[in-house]
mmCIF file of C-alpha atoms and ligand atoms in Angstrom:
data_model
loop_
_atom_site.group_PDB
_atom_site.id
_atom_site.type_symbol
_atom_site.label_atom_id
_atom_site.label_comp_id
_atom_site.label_asym_id
_atom_site.label_seq_id
_atom_site.Cartn_x
_atom_site.Cartn_y
_atom_site.Cartn_z
ATOM 1 C CA MET A 163 -20.015 -34.452 -23.291
ATOM 2 C CA PRO A 164 -20.252 -36.750 -20.219
ATOM 3 C CA GLU A 165 -23.208 -35.865 -17.970
ATOM 4 C CA GLU A 166 -20.919 -35.176 -14.972
ATOM 5 C CA SER A 167 -18.947 -32.538 -16.964
ATOM 6 C CA ARG A 168 -21.998 -30.437 -17.804
ATOM 7 C CA CYS A 169 -21.849 -26.998 -16.132
ATOM 8 C CA PRO A 170 -24.751 -24.601 -15.514
ATOM 9 C CA PRO A 171 -25.260 -22.618 -18.755
ATOM 10 C CA GLY A 172 -24.505 -18.916 -18.396
ATOM 11 C CA THR A 173 -21.813 -19.523 -15.762
ATOM 12 C CA PRO A 174 -19.508 -16.465 -15.867
ATOM 13 C CA PHE A 175 -15.827 -16.985 -16.652
ATOM 14 C CA SER A 176 -12.763 -14.773 -16.906
ATOM 15 C CA PHE A 177 -9.140 -15.009 -18.034
ATOM 16 C CA GLU A 178 -5.719 -13.929 -16.778
ATOM 17 C CA LEU A 179 -2.820 -12.800 -19.006
ATOM 18 C CA PHE A 180 0.658 -11.430 -18.359
ATOM 19 C CA PRO A 181 2.364 -8.613 -20.327
ATOM 20 C CA PRO A 182 4.470 -9.772 -23.298
ATOM 21 C CA ARG A 183 8.235 -9.996 -22.901
ATOM 22 C CA SER A 184 9.170 -9.189 -26.528
ATOM 23 C CA GLU A 185 7.733 -7.529 -29.622
ATOM 24 C CA ALA A 186 7.025 -10.904 -31.226
ATOM 25 C CA ALA A 187 5.191 -12.017 -28.071
ATOM 26 C CA GLU A 188 3.151 -8.798 -28.166
ATOM 27 C CA GLN A 189 1.797 -9.610 -31.632
ATOM 28 C CA THR A 190 0.874 -13.148 -30.550
ATOM 29 C CA LEU A 191 -0.739 -11.796 -27.387
ATOM 30 C CA HIS A 192 -2.967 -9.465 -29.420
ATOM 31 C CA GLU A 193 -4.223 -12.491 -31.372
ATOM 32 C CA THR A 194 -4.803 -14.374 -28.117
ATOM 33 C CA ILE A 195 -6.763 -11.419 -26.688
ATOM 34 C CA THR A 196 -8.960 -11.309 -29.795
ATOM 35 C CA ARG A 197 -9.759 -15.028 -29.473
ATOM 36 C CA LEU A 198 -10.457 -14.753 -25.744
ATOM 37 C CA ALA A 199 -12.625 -11.645 -26.095
ATOM 38 C CA GLU A 200 -14.776 -13.352 -28.759
ATOM 39 C CA VAL A 201 -16.217 -15.757 -26.176
ATOM 40 C CA ARG A 202 -17.473 -12.848 -24.028
ATOM 41 C CA PRO A 203 -15.633 -13.317 -20.723
ATOM 42 C CA ASP A 204 -16.748 -11.388 -17.650
ATOM 43 C CA PHE A 205 -13.295 -9.739 -17.658
ATOM 44 C CA ILE A 206 -9.687 -10.268 -18.760
ATOM 45 C CA SER A 207 -7.095 -9.551 -16.061
ATOM 46 C CA VAL A 208 -3.476 -8.529 -16.632
ATOM 47 C CA THR A 209 -0.713 -9.236 -14.096
ATOM 48 C CA TYR A 210 1.491 -6.486 -12.704
ATOM 49 C CA GLY A 211 5.124 -6.523 -11.666
ATOM 50 C CA ALA A 212 5.343 -10.314 -11.809
ATOM 51 C CA SER A 213 8.407 -11.733 -13.631
ATOM 52 C CA GLY A 214 9.919 -8.305 -14.128
ATOM 53 C CA SER A 215 7.004 -6.760 -16.076
ATOM 54 C CA SER A 216 6.564 -3.019 -15.665
ATOM 55 C CA ARG A 217 3.658 -0.686 -14.919
ATOM 56 C CA GLN A 218 3.769 0.487 -18.538
ATOM 57 C CA SER A 219 3.655 -3.006 -20.070
ATOM 58 C CA SER A 220 0.578 -3.923 -17.973
ATOM 59 C CA LEU A 221 -1.130 -0.669 -18.850
ATOM 60 C CA ASP A 222 -0.397 -1.182 -22.580
ATOM 61 C CA VAL A 223 -2.139 -4.580 -22.542
ATOM 62 C CA LEU A 224 -5.102 -3.222 -20.537
ATOM 63 C CA ARG A 225 -5.467 -0.338 -22.992
ATOM 64 C CA TYR A 226 -5.293 -2.772 -25.918
ATOM 65 C CA ILE A 227 -8.164 -4.808 -24.425
ATOM 66 C CA ASN A 228 -10.180 -1.660 -23.723
ATOM 67 C CA GLU A 229 -9.715 -0.096 -27.141
ATOM 68 C CA ASN A 230 -9.831 -3.155 -29.412
ATOM 69 C CA THR A 231 -12.324 -5.561 -27.878
ATOM 70 C CA THR A 232 -15.623 -5.543 -26.015
ATOM 71 C CA ALA A 233 -14.031 -7.358 -23.036
ATOM 72 C CA HIS A 234 -13.712 -5.632 -19.674
ATOM 73 C CA PRO A 235 -10.059 -5.220 -18.552
ATOM 74 C CA LEU A 236 -9.088 -5.803 -14.915
ATOM 75 C CA ALA A 237 -5.714 -4.508 -13.671
ATOM 76 C CA HIS A 238 -3.596 -6.293 -11.066
ATOM 77 C CA LEU A 239 -1.804 -3.797 -8.796
ATOM 78 C CA THR A 240 0.651 -4.493 -5.979
ATOM 79 C CA CYS A 241 1.955 -2.626 -2.911
ATOM 80 C CA VAL A 242 5.583 -3.282 -3.888
ATOM 81 C CA GLY A 243 7.920 -0.306 -3.700
ATOM 82 C CA SER A 244 5.346 2.504 -3.666
ATOM 83 C CA SER A 245 5.030 5.431 -1.287
ATOM 84 C CA HIS A 246 1.459 6.614 -0.528
ATOM 85 C CA PHE A 247 1.938 9.360 -3.093
ATOM 86 C CA GLU A 248 3.160 6.997 -5.819
ATOM 87 C CA ALA A 249 0.407 4.443 -5.149
ATOM 88 C CA ASN A 250 -2.148 7.275 -5.381
ATOM 89 C CA ARG A 251 -0.706 8.422 -8.687
ATOM 90 C CA LEU A 252 -0.613 4.852 -10.029
ATOM 91 C CA VAL A 253 -4.295 4.215 -9.285
ATOM 92 C CA ARG A 254 -5.213 7.600 -10.780
ATOM 93 C CA GLU A 255 -3.243 6.791 -13.948
ATOM 94 C CA PHE A 256 -5.113 3.484 -14.397
ATOM 95 C CA LEU A 257 -8.492 5.156 -13.748
ATOM 96 C CA ASP A 258 -7.608 7.867 -16.282
ATOM 97 C CA ALA A 259 -6.908 5.105 -18.824
ATOM 98 C CA GLY A 260 -10.505 3.908 -18.332
ATOM 99 C CA ILE A 261 -9.683 0.938 -16.082
ATOM 100 C CA THR A 262 -12.328 0.533 -13.377
ATOM 101 C CA SER A 263 -11.665 -3.024 -12.171
ATOM 102 C CA PHE A 264 -8.646 -3.997 -10.086
ATOM 103 C CA LEU A 265 -7.074 -6.946 -8.308
ATOM 104 C CA ALA A 266 -5.358 -5.474 -5.243
ATOM 105 C CA LEU A 267 -2.327 -7.515 -4.164
ATOM 106 C CA ARG A 268 0.386 -7.287 -1.592
ATOM 107 C CA GLY A 269 2.972 -8.485 -4.156
ATOM 108 C CA ASP A 270 6.063 -10.616 -3.692
ATOM 109 C CA PRO A 271 9.610 -9.465 -2.871
ATOM 110 C CA PRO A 272 11.661 -8.682 -5.985
ATOM 111 C CA LYS A 273 14.185 -11.362 -7.027
ATOM 112 C CA GLY A 274 17.253 -11.265 -4.790
ATOM 113 C CA ALA A 275 15.476 -9.643 -1.817
ATOM 114 C CA VAL A 276 16.216 -11.328 1.510
ATOM 115 C CA GLU A 277 13.954 -12.056 4.492
ATOM 116 C CA GLY A 278 13.182 -8.847 6.393
ATOM 117 C CA ASP A 279 13.795 -6.530 3.414
ATOM 118 C CA HIS A 280 11.314 -3.667 3.361
ATOM 119 C CA PHE A 281 10.269 -4.161 -0.226
ATOM 120 C CA LEU A 282 6.676 -3.058 0.106
ATOM 121 C CA GLY A 283 6.784 0.708 0.568
ATOM 122 C CA ASP A 284 4.109 2.612 2.534
ATOM 123 C CA LEU A 285 1.311 0.085 2.026
ATOM 124 C CA GLY A 286 1.774 -3.062 4.116
ATOM 125 C CA SER A 287 -0.993 -5.325 2.838
ATOM 126 C CA ALA A 288 -3.495 -5.886 0.071
ATOM 127 C CA ALA A 289 -6.285 -4.638 2.378
ATOM 128 C CA GLU A 290 -4.620 -1.192 2.552
ATOM 129 C CA LEU A 291 -4.395 -1.094 -1.251
ATOM 130 C CA VAL A 292 -8.120 -1.944 -1.517
ATOM 131 C CA GLN A 293 -8.911 1.057 0.699
ATOM 132 C CA LEU A 294 -6.606 3.312 -1.282
ATOM 133 C CA ILE A 295 -8.226 2.359 -4.621
ATOM 134 C CA HIS A 296 -11.698 3.184 -3.250
ATOM 135 C CA ARG A 297 -10.427 6.457 -1.755
ATOM 136 C CA VAL A 298 -8.822 7.605 -5.007
ATOM 137 C CA GLN A 299 -11.956 6.689 -6.976
ATOM 138 C CA THR A 300 -14.195 8.572 -4.531
ATOM 139 C CA GLU A 301 -11.993 11.672 -4.596
ATOM 140 C CA ARG A 302 -11.890 11.553 -8.375
ATOM 141 C CA ALA A 303 -15.670 11.153 -8.600
ATOM 142 C CA GLN A 304 -16.153 14.432 -6.692
ATOM 143 C CA TYR A 305 -14.890 16.241 -9.769
ATOM 144 C CA ALA A 306 -16.661 14.192 -12.434
ATOM 145 C CA THR A 307 -19.295 16.321 -14.117
ATOM 146 C CA LEU A 308 -22.182 15.223 -16.249
ATOM 147 C CA PRO A 309 -23.929 17.455 -18.808
ATOM 148 C CA SER A 310 -26.868 19.338 -17.321
ATOM 149 C CA ARG A 311 -30.356 18.142 -18.257
ATOM 150 C CA ASN A 312 -31.836 21.393 -16.959
ATOM 151 C CA ALA A 313 -33.992 22.795 -19.826
ATOM 152 C CA ALA A 314 -33.561 26.348 -18.536
ATOM 153 C CA GLY A 315 -29.860 25.957 -19.127
ATOM 154 C CA GLY A 316 -28.934 26.387 -15.499
ATOM 155 C CA GLY A 317 -26.133 23.821 -15.253
ATOM 156 C CA HIS A 318 -25.410 21.881 -12.136
ATOM 157 C CA ILE A 319 -22.607 19.555 -11.222
ATOM 158 C CA ARG A 320 -23.377 15.925 -10.477
ATOM 159 C CA SER A 321 -20.730 13.610 -9.202
ATOM 160 C CA SER A 322 -20.475 10.176 -10.724
ATOM 161 C CA ARG A 323 -20.741 7.575 -7.957
ATOM 162 C CA ASP A 324 -19.867 4.605 -10.144
ATOM 163 C CA LYS A 325 -18.053 2.224 -7.862
ATOM 164 C CA VAL A 326 -14.914 0.450 -8.964
ATOM 165 C CA ARG A 327 -14.715 -3.349 -8.702
ATOM 166 C CA VAL A 328 -11.827 -4.383 -6.463
ATOM 167 C CA ALA A 329 -10.891 -8.057 -6.332
ATOM 168 C CA VAL A 330 -8.377 -9.631 -3.932
ATOM 169 C CA ALA A 331 -6.406 -12.875 -3.838
ATOM 170 C CA ALA A 332 -7.371 -15.928 -1.761
ATOM 171 C CA PHE A 333 -5.379 -19.077 -1.019
ATOM 172 C CA PRO A 334 -7.441 -22.291 -0.610
ATOM 173 C CA ASN A 335 -4.360 -24.176 0.595
ATOM 174 C CA GLY A 336 -2.875 -21.269 2.519
ATOM 175 C CA HIS A 337 -0.335 -18.707 1.353
ATOM 176 C CA PRO A 338 3.126 -20.319 1.434
ATOM 177 C CA ARG A 339 4.217 -17.776 4.077
ATOM 178 C CA SER A 340 1.126 -17.805 6.309
ATOM 179 C CA LYS A 341 0.966 -19.763 9.610
ATOM 180 C CA ASP A 342 -2.137 -21.749 8.636
ATOM 181 C CA VAL A 343 -5.268 -21.489 6.477
ATOM 182 C CA LEU A 344 -7.105 -19.731 9.339
ATOM 183 C CA GLN A 345 -4.728 -16.803 8.901
ATOM 184 C CA ASP A 346 -5.672 -16.689 5.216
ATOM 185 C CA ILE A 347 -9.376 -16.632 6.058
ATOM 186 C CA ASP A 348 -8.775 -13.785 8.554
ATOM 187 C CA THR A 349 -6.830 -11.892 5.880
ATOM 188 C CA LEU A 350 -9.636 -12.421 3.383
ATOM 189 C CA LEU A 351 -12.166 -11.103 5.920
ATOM 190 C CA ALA A 352 -9.972 -8.030 6.487
ATOM 191 C CA LYS A 353 -9.871 -7.433 2.716
ATOM 192 C CA GLN A 354 -13.679 -7.746 2.542
ATOM 193 C CA VAL A 355 -14.038 -5.208 5.362
ATOM 194 C CA ALA A 356 -11.650 -2.899 3.467
ATOM 195 C CA GLY A 357 -14.063 -2.956 0.491
ATOM 196 C CA ALA A 358 -13.072 -5.917 -1.706
ATOM 197 C CA THR A 359 -15.969 -6.879 -3.956
ATOM 198 C CA PHE A 360 -14.822 -10.418 -4.870
ATOM 199 C CA ALA A 361 -11.865 -12.774 -4.495
ATOM 200 C CA ILE A 362 -9.880 -14.848 -7.002
ATOM 201 C CA THR A 363 -8.066 -17.930 -5.758
ATOM 202 C CA GLN A 364 -4.583 -19.169 -6.320
ATOM 203 C CA LEU A 365 -4.706 -22.134 -8.713
ATOM 204 C CA PHE A 366 -5.318 -25.573 -7.200
ATOM 205 C CA PHE A 367 -5.757 -29.102 -8.546
ATOM 206 C CA HIS A 368 -8.211 -30.694 -6.087
ATOM 207 C CA ALA A 369 -11.841 -29.547 -5.959
ATOM 208 C CA GLU A 370 -12.142 -30.367 -2.244
ATOM 209 C CA ASP A 371 -9.387 -27.815 -1.427
ATOM 210 C CA TYR A 372 -11.454 -24.984 -2.925
ATOM 211 C CA LEU A 373 -14.792 -26.239 -1.582
ATOM 212 C CA ARG A 374 -13.459 -26.648 1.976
ATOM 213 C CA PHE A 375 -11.865 -23.193 1.915
ATOM 214 C CA ALA A 376 -15.020 -21.534 0.529
ATOM 215 C CA SER A 377 -17.179 -23.243 3.144
ATOM 216 C CA ASN A 378 -14.826 -22.265 6.027
ATOM 217 C CA ALA A 379 -14.633 -18.712 4.703
ATOM 218 C CA ARG A 380 -18.462 -18.469 4.605
ATOM 219 C CA ALA A 381 -18.662 -19.827 8.161
ATOM 220 C CA ALA A 382 -16.193 -17.115 9.247
ATOM 221 C CA GLY A 383 -18.327 -14.350 7.688
ATOM 222 C CA VAL A 384 -16.908 -13.959 4.163
ATOM 223 C CA THR A 385 -19.818 -13.012 1.900
ATOM 224 C CA ILE A 386 -18.043 -11.831 -1.269
ATOM 225 C CA PRO A 387 -17.913 -14.265 -4.224
ATOM 226 C CA ILE A 388 -14.771 -16.437 -4.263
ATOM 227 C CA LEU A 389 -13.857 -17.230 -7.878
ATOM 228 C CA PRO A 390 -11.838 -20.429 -8.279
ATOM 229 C CA GLY A 391 -8.629 -19.972 -10.319
ATOM 230 C CA LEU A 392 -7.862 -22.898 -12.644
ATOM 231 C CA MET A 393 -4.911 -23.512 -14.935
ATOM 232 C CA PRO A 394 -4.988 -26.427 -17.368
ATOM 233 C CA ALA A 395 -1.590 -28.163 -17.019
ATOM 234 C CA THR A 396 -1.104 -29.337 -20.587
ATOM 235 C CA SER A 397 2.395 -30.839 -20.348
ATOM 236 C CA SER A 398 4.418 -32.574 -17.663
ATOM 237 C CA ALA A 399 7.019 -29.771 -17.803
ATOM 238 C CA ARG A 400 4.336 -27.159 -17.165
ATOM 239 C CA LEU A 401 2.805 -29.115 -14.295
ATOM 240 C CA ARG A 402 6.226 -29.472 -12.652
ATOM 241 C CA ARG A 403 6.865 -25.731 -13.034
ATOM 242 C CA ILE A 404 3.451 -24.764 -11.602
ATOM 243 C CA LEU A 405 3.955 -27.035 -8.586
ATOM 244 C CA GLU A 406 7.409 -25.545 -8.002
ATOM 245 C CA LEU A 407 6.027 -21.997 -8.082
ATOM 246 C CA THR A 408 2.934 -22.567 -5.978
ATOM 247 C CA ASP A 409 3.749 -25.376 -3.523
ATOM 248 C CA GLU A 410 0.376 -26.947 -4.420
ATOM 249 C CA ARG A 411 -0.324 -30.663 -3.840
ATOM 250 C CA THR A 412 0.530 -32.835 -6.853
ATOM 251 C CA PRO A 413 -2.535 -34.099 -8.755
ATOM 252 C CA VAL A 414 -1.217 -37.666 -8.837
ATOM 253 C CA ASP A 415 -3.553 -39.058 -11.539
ATOM 254 C CA LEU A 416 -2.871 -36.162 -13.880
ATOM 255 C CA ALA A 417 0.885 -36.321 -13.250
ATOM 256 C CA ARG A 418 0.856 -40.065 -14.092
ATOM 257 C CA LYS A 419 -1.116 -39.499 -17.303
ATOM 258 C CA LEU A 420 1.218 -36.691 -18.411
ATOM 259 C CA GLU A 421 4.313 -38.800 -17.765
ATOM 260 C CA SER A 422 2.912 -41.911 -19.414
ATOM 261 C CA ASP A 423 2.588 -40.406 -22.899
ATOM 262 C CA ASP A 424 5.267 -38.347 -24.644
ATOM 263 C CA SER A 425 2.952 -37.062 -27.358
ATOM 264 C CA PRO A 426 2.274 -33.312 -26.868
ATOM 265 C CA GLU A 427 -1.285 -33.753 -28.158
ATOM 266 C CA ALA A 428 -2.043 -36.565 -25.662
ATOM 267 C CA GLN A 429 -0.607 -34.456 -22.812
ATOM 268 C CA PHE A 430 -2.675 -31.476 -23.945
ATOM 269 C CA GLU A 431 -5.856 -33.597 -23.928
ATOM 270 C CA ALA A 432 -5.057 -34.992 -20.464
ATOM 271 C CA GLY A 433 -4.510 -31.484 -19.013
ATOM 272 C CA VAL A 434 -7.712 -30.152 -20.561
ATOM 273 C CA GLU A 435 -9.746 -33.157 -19.407
ATOM 274 C CA HIS A 436 -8.489 -32.748 -15.839
ATOM 275 C CA ALA A 437 -9.375 -29.031 -15.850
ATOM 276 C CA ILE A 438 -12.881 -29.767 -17.222
ATOM 277 C CA SER A 439 -13.652 -32.201 -14.433
ATOM 278 C CA LEU A 440 -12.193 -29.802 -11.815
ATOM 279 C CA ALA A 441 -14.339 -26.977 -13.241
ATOM 280 C CA SER A 442 -17.524 -29.017 -13.146
ATOM 281 C CA GLU A 443 -16.861 -30.253 -9.597
ATOM 282 C CA VAL A 444 -16.311 -26.760 -8.160
ATOM 283 C CA LEU A 445 -19.315 -25.374 -10.039
ATOM 284 C CA ARG A 446 -21.510 -28.210 -8.789
ATOM 285 C CA GLY A 447 -20.218 -27.386 -5.292
ATOM 286 C CA GLY A 448 -21.413 -23.767 -5.615
ATOM 287 C CA ALA A 449 -18.500 -21.809 -7.177
ATOM 288 C CA PRO A 450 -19.830 -18.527 -8.652
ATOM 289 C CA GLY A 451 -17.823 -18.825 -11.907
ATOM 290 C CA LEU A 452 -14.371 -19.751 -13.226
ATOM 291 C CA HIS A 453 -11.176 -17.742 -13.557
ATOM 292 C CA LEU A 454 -8.780 -19.336 -16.053
ATOM 293 C CA TYR A 455 -5.019 -18.754 -16.034
ATOM 294 C CA THR A 456 -4.213 -18.717 -19.756
ATOM 295 C CA PHE A 457 -0.423 -18.699 -19.830
ATOM 296 C CA ASN A 458 -1.032 -16.239 -22.717
ATOM 297 C CA GLN A 459 -2.440 -19.063 -24.878
ATOM 298 C CA HIS A 460 -6.070 -19.351 -25.861
ATOM 299 C CA ARG A 461 -6.344 -22.954 -27.073
ATOM 300 C CA ALA A 462 -6.251 -24.798 -23.736
ATOM 301 C CA VAL A 463 -8.648 -22.504 -21.846
ATOM 302 C CA LEU A 464 -11.135 -22.371 -24.719
ATOM 303 C CA SER A 465 -11.021 -26.189 -24.936
ATOM 304 C CA VAL A 466 -11.803 -26.358 -21.200
ATOM 305 C CA LEU A 467 -14.786 -24.013 -21.584
ATOM 306 C CA ASP A 468 -15.951 -25.916 -24.650
ATOM 307 C CA GLY A 469 -15.665 -29.257 -22.843
ATOM 308 C CA ALA A 470 -17.575 -27.832 -19.870
ATOM 309 C CA GLY A 471 -20.323 -26.575 -22.199
ATOM 310 C CA LEU A 472 -19.732 -22.928 -21.288
ATOM 311 C CA LEU A 473 -18.858 -21.354 -24.639
ATOM 312 C CA PRO A 474 -21.566 -19.046 -25.984
ATOM 313 C CA ALA A 475 -23.180 -20.035 -29.262
ATOM 314 C CA PRO A 476 -21.576 -18.265 -32.229
ATOM 315 C CA PRO A 477 -23.703 -15.357 -33.539
ATOM 316 C CA ILE A 478 -26.311 -16.474 -36.080
ATOM 317 C CA ARG A 479 -25.673 -14.823 -39.425
ATOM 318 C CA LYS A 480 -28.594 -13.717 -41.588
ATOM 319 C CA GLU A 481 -28.836 -15.148 -45.090
ATOM 320 C CA ASN A 482 -26.829 -13.042 -47.574
ATOM 321 C CA GLU A 483 -24.776 -11.611 -44.728
ATOM 322 C CA ARG A 484 -21.147 -11.575 -45.808
ATOM 323 C CA VAL A 485 -18.586 -13.233 -43.592
HETATM 324 P P1 LIG B 767 -2.218 -10.292 1.614
HETATM 325 O O1 LIG B 767 -3.677 -10.341 1.404
HETATM 326 O O2 LIG B 767 -1.684 -9.059 2.214
HETATM 327 O O3 LIG B 767 -1.785 -11.582 2.425
HETATM 328 C C1 LIG B 767 -2.293 -12.883 2.095
HETATM 329 C C2 LIG B 767 -1.808 -13.970 3.067
HETATM 330 O O4 LIG B 767 -0.416 -14.163 2.942
HETATM 331 C C3 LIG B 767 -2.032 -13.612 4.491
HETATM 332 O O5 LIG B 767 -2.339 -14.774 5.208
HETATM 333 C C4 LIG B 767 -0.695 -13.021 4.897
HETATM 334 O O6 LIG B 767 -0.530 -13.057 6.268
HETATM 335 C C5 LIG B 767 0.244 -13.929 4.159
HETATM 336 N N1 LIG B 767 1.516 -13.343 3.771
HETATM 337 C C6 LIG B 767 1.767 -12.674 2.633
HETATM 338 N N2 LIG B 767 3.061 -12.343 2.568
HETATM 339 C C7 LIG B 767 3.615 -12.781 3.717
HETATM 340 C C8 LIG B 767 4.930 -12.718 4.242
HETATM 341 N N3 LIG B 767 5.923 -12.139 3.564
HETATM 342 N N4 LIG B 767 5.138 -13.277 5.443
HETATM 343 C C9 LIG B 767 4.146 -13.866 6.122
HETATM 344 N N5 LIG B 767 2.875 -13.960 5.659
HETATM 345 C C10 LIG B 767 2.633 -13.424 4.484
HETATM 346 N N6 LIG B 767 1.890 -11.006 -7.557
HETATM 347 C C11 LIG B 767 2.401 -10.021 -8.328
HETATM 348 O O7 LIG B 767 3.482 -9.497 -8.021
HETATM 349 N N7 LIG B 767 1.752 -9.569 -9.458
HETATM 350 C C12 LIG B 767 0.564 -10.089 -9.842
HETATM 351 O O8 LIG B 767 -0.008 -9.671 -10.849
HETATM 352 C C13 LIG B 767 -0.017 -11.154 -9.055
HETATM 353 N N8 LIG B 767 -1.217 -11.690 -9.372
HETATM 354 C C14 LIG B 767 -1.782 -12.629 -8.536
HETATM 355 C C15 LIG B 767 -3.074 -13.110 -8.836
HETATM 356 C C16 LIG B 767 -3.690 -14.045 -7.998
HETATM 357 C C17 LIG B 767 -5.092 -14.528 -8.329
HETATM 358 C C18 LIG B 767 -3.003 -14.534 -6.849
HETATM 359 C C19 LIG B 767 -3.644 -15.563 -5.954
HETATM 360 C C20 LIG B 767 -1.719 -14.066 -6.541
HETATM 361 C C21 LIG B 767 -1.096 -13.109 -7.371
HETATM 362 N N9 LIG B 767 0.175 -12.573 -7.080
HETATM 363 C C22 LIG B 767 0.700 -11.580 -7.888
HETATM 364 C C23 LIG B 767 0.944 -13.083 -5.930
HETATM 365 C C24 LIG B 767 0.726 -12.274 -4.644
HETATM 366 O O9 LIG B 767 1.178 -10.941 -4.787
HETATM 367 C C25 LIG B 767 1.511 -12.980 -3.529
HETATM 368 O O10 LIG B 767 0.990 -14.257 -3.293
HETATM 369 C C26 LIG B 767 1.683 -12.208 -2.236
HETATM 370 O O11 LIG B 767 2.697 -12.838 -1.442
HETATM 371 C C27 LIG B 767 0.415 -12.186 -1.362
HETATM 372 O O12 LIG B 767 -0.430 -11.259 -1.860
HETATM 373 P P2 LIG B 767 -1.897 -10.978 -1.186
HETATM 374 O O13 LIG B 767 -2.467 -9.871 -1.941
HETATM 375 O O14 LIG B 767 -2.659 -12.226 -1.063
HETATM 376 O O15 LIG B 767 -1.412 -10.520 0.279
#
C-alpha cells in the first residue's frame, strides 16, 4: 500500500444501502449485508422513500440487519407527505422495531411534482424532524420500565434515558436548491441546535470541497462530527449517472481514466483507486470517519477499505477449531 494511502487504524466507517426493488434483489441484498456486517461497520444506513421505495421496504431491511447481523442499523426518514400525527406514528413504529439511530431528512419532491407543490406535509425541514424524533423518544422513555433491583420487592419505575442518535445531511458543495454554501452551513447549524448528533455529507469527488466546508462549518460554530460520504465510481456509466443526479464537479482525471479503458475490471480498479486516495486525503485533513455509498454492492466499498488499510483483521481461529 503506498504510504500516502495509509489511514489511521481504527478509523470508523459506515455503509449506505437502499431497499431492494424485486425479490431477486432482496436475496442478493441479504448476501451484501452479511459481507458488509462482517467487517464491523459503525452502522449500516437504509434509504427511505428515494426512488419509489416504501416505509415498509426500508423497515424490512433495517429489521433484517438488526435480527441477522451484529451491525447497528440506521434509518433514513423524510418529512415528505406526513402530518404531525403520521410522522409521530412513523418514528414510534421504527423505535418499536428496535431502531435507535436515524438520519433526519427533508426529502425531495415526488416525481412529477412541480415547483411550489406542498409535498412536505406538516414538517417543513429536516431540523423539525430532528426535534420530533427526540420528542417521541423522550415521551416513549417516560413509560419504559426496568425490573426493580429492590431486595425488599418494592418495585419502582425507572425511565430509560437512552438517547437516540440523529444524523442529518450536509452538502459540501451546496444543496442544488440553496442560494449559496453559507445557507447550507446555516441550515446545518440549525439542525445541530435542533439536536442532531452528527452529519453525513452528500458524495463529492474532491477532498478540498469537503475540507473547506468542514473548516467553514467549524468556524461558524458547528461542533458535531461531519462524516464524509464517498461513492467509488467504478464505471464511466455510473460516474455519468452520479454527476447527473448530484450536480457535483466532474473528477476530470478519474473521468479520463474510466473513458480510456473499456475493460470493466480496469474501470473498477480506477474507481476504487480514486476513492482510496480521496478517503486518505479527507482523513489526513481531520475527517472523523468514512461513510460509503454501496450501491447495494459490497465488492467496491470493501476494496476501498482494504486499500486504505481499514479492514479489521479476520478473527484468529484456535487450532482444531472447525471452519
Ligand atoms: P434541509 O436540511 O431542510 O435543507 C438543506 C439545504 O437545502 C438548505 O440549505 C435548504 O435551504 C436547502 N433546500 C432544500 N430543499 C430546498 C428547496 N426545495 N428550495 C430551496 N432550498 C432548499 N432523500 C430521500 O428522499 N431519501 C433518502 O433516504 C435520502 N438520503 C439522503 C442521504 C444523504 C447523506 C443526503 C446528503 C441526502 C439524502 N436524501 C435523501 C436527499 C435529501 O432528502 C434532499 O437533498 C433534500 O432536498 C434536502 O434534504 P435535507 O435534509 O438536507 O434538507
